[in-house]
Amino acid sequence: MRPYKNKKEYSRYLLERLYQEADYPLTAMEVCGTHTVAIARSGLRELLPEKIRLISGPGCPVCVTDDADLDYAIALAREKKVVLATFGDMMRVPGTTSSLQEEKSRGAGVRIVYSPTDALVLASENPHLEVVFLAVGFETTVPAVAVALEEAIQRGLKNFTVLSLHKLVPPVMEALLEDPEVKIDAFINPGHVCTILGSEPFQFVAERYGKSCVITGFEAVDILEALLMIVRQYRENRPAVEIQYRRAVRPDGNPVARAFIEKYFIPVPVRWRGIGEVPGSGLVLREEYAEWDATRRFSLSVAPGKRRGNCACGEVLKGLKLPYECPLFGKACTPVKPVGPCMVSTEGSCAAYYRYGERKVGGAI
């Protein structure tokens, strides 16, 4: 690869190379919702050779939150003297019977915050309330939650707890590779997650499954370069884990951030919307920090609700369906009135396809 000074010129060069070198049909999954939006916004799918097929994966933390976990968060918000502090994009995500936005309109204790620190301030200023921070996100967001926890512990803040719905990326990629329904030749890996993890935790993709995996940035030219790296691996029958996003990602990631995560959290099996339970793919607080764990502070029993049968978010998250193949897409389900989480979040596949009018996925259409 050559360094580029003019992105437009370099993008044109990369596209030319892809047209010349993409000899075989190839399906690549972008794992990250930010990549999904970047691909849709730039119209990359329309520009790629017919042989390259791009599908979206489970890279939006809002979208992959399971119905049952949302039902539990809603039940917490209904508790007296409890304030559930959440990022705004979780407000409209539907549980089985309600959403946080609906509960807030009915008087439940729900507050929108922009960071875990905001939730900490809320707890500090309201000692008569129990503030629960709804922690969603992948490896990228966990260190900030760990920092807030450390501050709460140091300050002896007893009315602050965390409902950890964090998810881990490598285990769900392995689950997709083990799923006989899912057909993937290569992964485009999220650059920001890999600033924390590095490339090492993804070696299993190439070594055990013989698939290509390239860690890339979030500009269209980054994604094009990653695709050319994948095509060349494919042509040379040389599956590997490579870093395109070298300006931010090192092979060993950020050991300090990882150590901070490991200090407070431990991996556990958790459910992903549409995918089911994935071993070791979630994080809960370690036993020694149980006092700050909302699930242990509040022993709520939440009856399982009825899951939506006509929403295809689960299949979209596994790359089995394109958003517009869902019968609800653009009709019963729109960004104004979403039925499934993939239409709620700005990083959701359905929202991105709807907003940018995508109707093409490589050579599939």
GROMACS .gro file of C-alpha atoms in nm, residues 2-152:
model
  151
    2ARG     CA    1   0.123   0.349  -0.073
    3PRO     CA    2   0.070   0.653   0.152
    4TYR     CA    3  -0.196   0.884   0.020
    5LYS     CA    4  -0.191   1.260   0.001
    6ASN     CA    5  -0.509   1.309  -0.195
    7LYS     CA    6  -0.790   1.089  -0.064
    8LYS     CA    7  -1.003   1.119  -0.376
    9GLU     CA    8  -0.716   1.017  -0.602
   10TYR     CA    9  -0.614   0.734  -0.372
   11SER     CA   10  -0.974   0.610  -0.343
   12ARG     CA   11  -0.995   0.599  -0.722
   13TYR     CA   12  -0.671   0.401  -0.733
   14LEU     CA   13  -0.800   0.154  -0.472
   15LEU     CA   14  -1.125   0.103  -0.661
   16GLU     CA   15  -0.934   0.037  -0.982
   17ARG     CA   16  -0.721  -0.221  -0.802
   18LEU     CA   17  -1.030  -0.387  -0.656
   19TYR     CA   18  -1.186  -0.416  -1.001
   20GLN     CA   19  -0.865  -0.566  -1.136
   21GLU     CA   20  -0.786  -0.800  -0.848
   22ALA     CA   21  -1.125  -0.923  -0.719
   23ASP     CA   22  -1.127  -1.253  -0.906
   24TYR     CA   23  -1.362  -1.453  -0.685
   25PRO     CA   24  -1.694  -1.387  -0.511
   26LEU     CA   25  -1.620  -1.269  -0.161
   27THR     CA   26  -1.851  -1.183   0.130
   28ALA     CA   27  -1.710  -0.949   0.397
   29MET     CA   28  -1.890  -0.850   0.715
   30GLU     CA   29  -1.832  -0.512   0.875
   31VAL     CA   30  -1.858  -0.586   1.246
   32CYS     CA   31  -1.893  -0.225   1.354
   33GLY     CA   32  -2.201  -0.002   1.331
   34THR     CA   33  -1.982   0.301   1.264
   35HIS     CA   34  -1.846   0.121   0.958
   36THR     CA   35  -2.202   0.042   0.848
   37VAL     CA   36  -2.289   0.411   0.858
   38ALA     CA   37  -1.965   0.512   0.681
   39ILE     CA   38  -2.029   0.258   0.403
   40ALA     CA   39  -2.389   0.372   0.359
   41ARG     CA   40  -2.310   0.745   0.373
   42SER     CA   41  -2.030   0.721   0.116
   43GLY     CA   42  -2.225   0.492  -0.118
   44LEU     CA   43  -1.942   0.238  -0.120
   45ARG     CA   44  -2.167  -0.058  -0.193
   46GLU     CA   45  -2.273   0.104  -0.517
   47LEU     CA   46  -1.912   0.150  -0.625
   48LEU     CA   47  -1.766  -0.190  -0.547
   49PRO     CA   48  -1.712  -0.469  -0.801
   50GLU     CA   49  -1.998  -0.714  -0.835
   51LYS     CA   50  -1.788  -0.990  -0.680
   52ILE     CA   51  -1.748  -0.812  -0.345
   53ARG     CA   52  -2.047  -0.845  -0.115
   54LEU     CA   53  -2.063  -0.640   0.205
   55ILE     CA   54  -2.297  -0.737   0.488
   56SER     CA   55  -2.348  -0.578   0.828
   57GLY     CA   56  -2.292  -0.755   1.157
   58PRO     CA   57  -2.370  -0.724   1.529
   59GLY     CA   58  -2.164  -0.409   1.582
   60CYS     CA   59  -2.424  -0.177   1.729
   61PRO     CA   60  -2.439  -0.208   2.111
   62VAL     CA   61  -2.794  -0.077   2.126
   63CYS     CA   62  -2.913  -0.324   1.863
   64VAL     CA   63  -2.769  -0.634   2.027
   65THR     CA   64  -2.914  -0.569   2.373
   66ASP     CA   65  -3.151  -0.855   2.445
   67ASP     CA   66  -3.521  -0.803   2.514
   68ALA     CA   67  -3.491  -0.963   2.859
   69ASP     CA   68  -3.210  -0.726   2.961
   70LEU     CA   69  -3.420  -0.429   2.853
   71ASP     CA   70  -3.716  -0.565   3.047
   72TYR     CA   71  -3.495  -0.582   3.356
   73ALA     CA   72  -3.376  -0.221   3.304
   74ILE     CA   73  -3.738  -0.109   3.267
   75ALA     CA   74  -3.834  -0.292   3.587
   76LEU     CA   75  -3.551  -0.116   3.768
   77ALA     CA   76  -3.669   0.224   3.644
   78ARG     CA   77  -4.014   0.150   3.791
   79GLU     CA   78  -3.870   0.094   4.139
   80LYS     CA   79  -3.929   0.367   4.397
   81LYS     CA   80  -3.633   0.600   4.454
   82VAL     CA   81  -3.442   0.445   4.161
   83VAL     CA   82  -3.314   0.662   3.876
   84LEU     CA   83  -3.192   0.474   3.571
   85ALA     CA   84  -2.924   0.683   3.399
   86THR     CA   85  -2.891   0.592   3.032
   87PHE     CA   86  -2.752   0.708   2.702
   88GLY     CA   87  -3.024   0.868   2.488
   89ASP     CA   88  -3.014   0.606   2.213
   90MET     CA   89  -3.141   0.340   2.455
   91MET     CA   90  -3.461   0.533   2.527
   92ARG     CA   91  -3.667   0.412   2.231
   93VAL     CA   92  -3.531   0.058   2.208
   94PRO     CA   93  -3.828  -0.173   2.264
   95GLY     CA   94  -3.836  -0.439   2.532
   96THR     CA   95  -4.107  -0.700   2.509
   97THR     CA   96  -4.385  -0.471   2.632
   98SER     CA   97  -4.246  -0.121   2.675
   99SER     CA   98  -3.945   0.107   2.636
  100LEU     CA   99  -3.760   0.342   2.869
  101GLN     CA  100  -3.915   0.637   2.689
  102GLU     CA  101  -4.265   0.506   2.750
  103GLU     CA  102  -4.182   0.437   3.114
  104LYS     CA  103  -4.043   0.787   3.159
  105SER     CA  104  -4.365   0.934   3.021
  106ARG     CA  105  -4.549   0.730   3.286
  107GLY     CA  106  -4.335   0.873   3.563
  108ALA     CA  107  -4.055   0.617   3.597
  109GLY     CA  108  -3.713   0.737   3.709
  110VAL     CA  109  -3.519   0.762   3.382
  111ARG     CA  110  -3.255   1.024   3.308
  112ILE     CA  111  -3.045   1.070   2.994
  113VAL     CA  112  -2.672   1.111   3.055
  114TYR     CA  113  -2.378   1.153   2.820
  115SER     CA  114  -2.118   0.960   3.018
  116PRO     CA  115  -2.078   0.735   3.325
  117THR     CA  116  -1.934   1.039   3.502
  118ASP     CA  117  -2.263   1.223   3.451
  119ALA     CA  118  -2.438   0.938   3.631
  120LEU     CA  119  -2.184   0.961   3.911
  121VAL     CA  120  -2.255   1.333   3.951
  122LEU     CA  121  -2.627   1.257   3.955
  123ALA     CA  122  -2.574   1.011   4.240
  124SER     CA  123  -2.355   1.253   4.429
  125GLU     CA  124  -2.610   1.535   4.405
  126ASN     CA  125  -2.904   1.312   4.499
  127PRO     CA  126  -2.802   1.100   4.799
  128HIS     CA  127  -3.168   1.014   4.871
  129LEU     CA  128  -3.193   0.832   4.534
  130GLU     CA  129  -3.043   0.509   4.399
  131VAL     CA  130  -2.874   0.591   4.067
  132VAL     CA  131  -2.822   0.295   3.832
  133PHE     CA  132  -2.603   0.349   3.527
  134LEU     CA  133  -2.721   0.141   3.230
  135ALA     CA  134  -2.385   0.036   3.086
  136VAL     CA  135  -2.399  -0.073   2.722
  137GLY     CA  136  -2.123  -0.090   2.466
  138PHE     CA  137  -1.822  -0.292   2.359
  139GLU     CA  138  -1.462  -0.294   2.478
  140THR     CA  139  -1.426   0.070   2.380
  141THR     CA  140  -1.669   0.205   2.637
  142VAL     CA  141  -1.590  -0.023   2.932
  143PRO     CA  142  -1.278   0.165   3.055
  144ALA     CA  143  -1.484   0.482   3.115
  145VAL     CA  144  -1.729   0.282   3.326
  146ALA     CA  145  -1.440   0.132   3.521
  147VAL     CA  146  -1.308   0.482   3.590
  148ALA     CA  147  -1.649   0.592   3.721
  149LEU     CA  148  -1.664   0.283   3.942
  150GLU     CA  149  -1.322   0.351   4.083
  151GLU     CA  150  -1.422   0.706   4.168
  152ALA     CA  151  -1.747   0.587   4.329
   0.00000   0.00000   0.00000
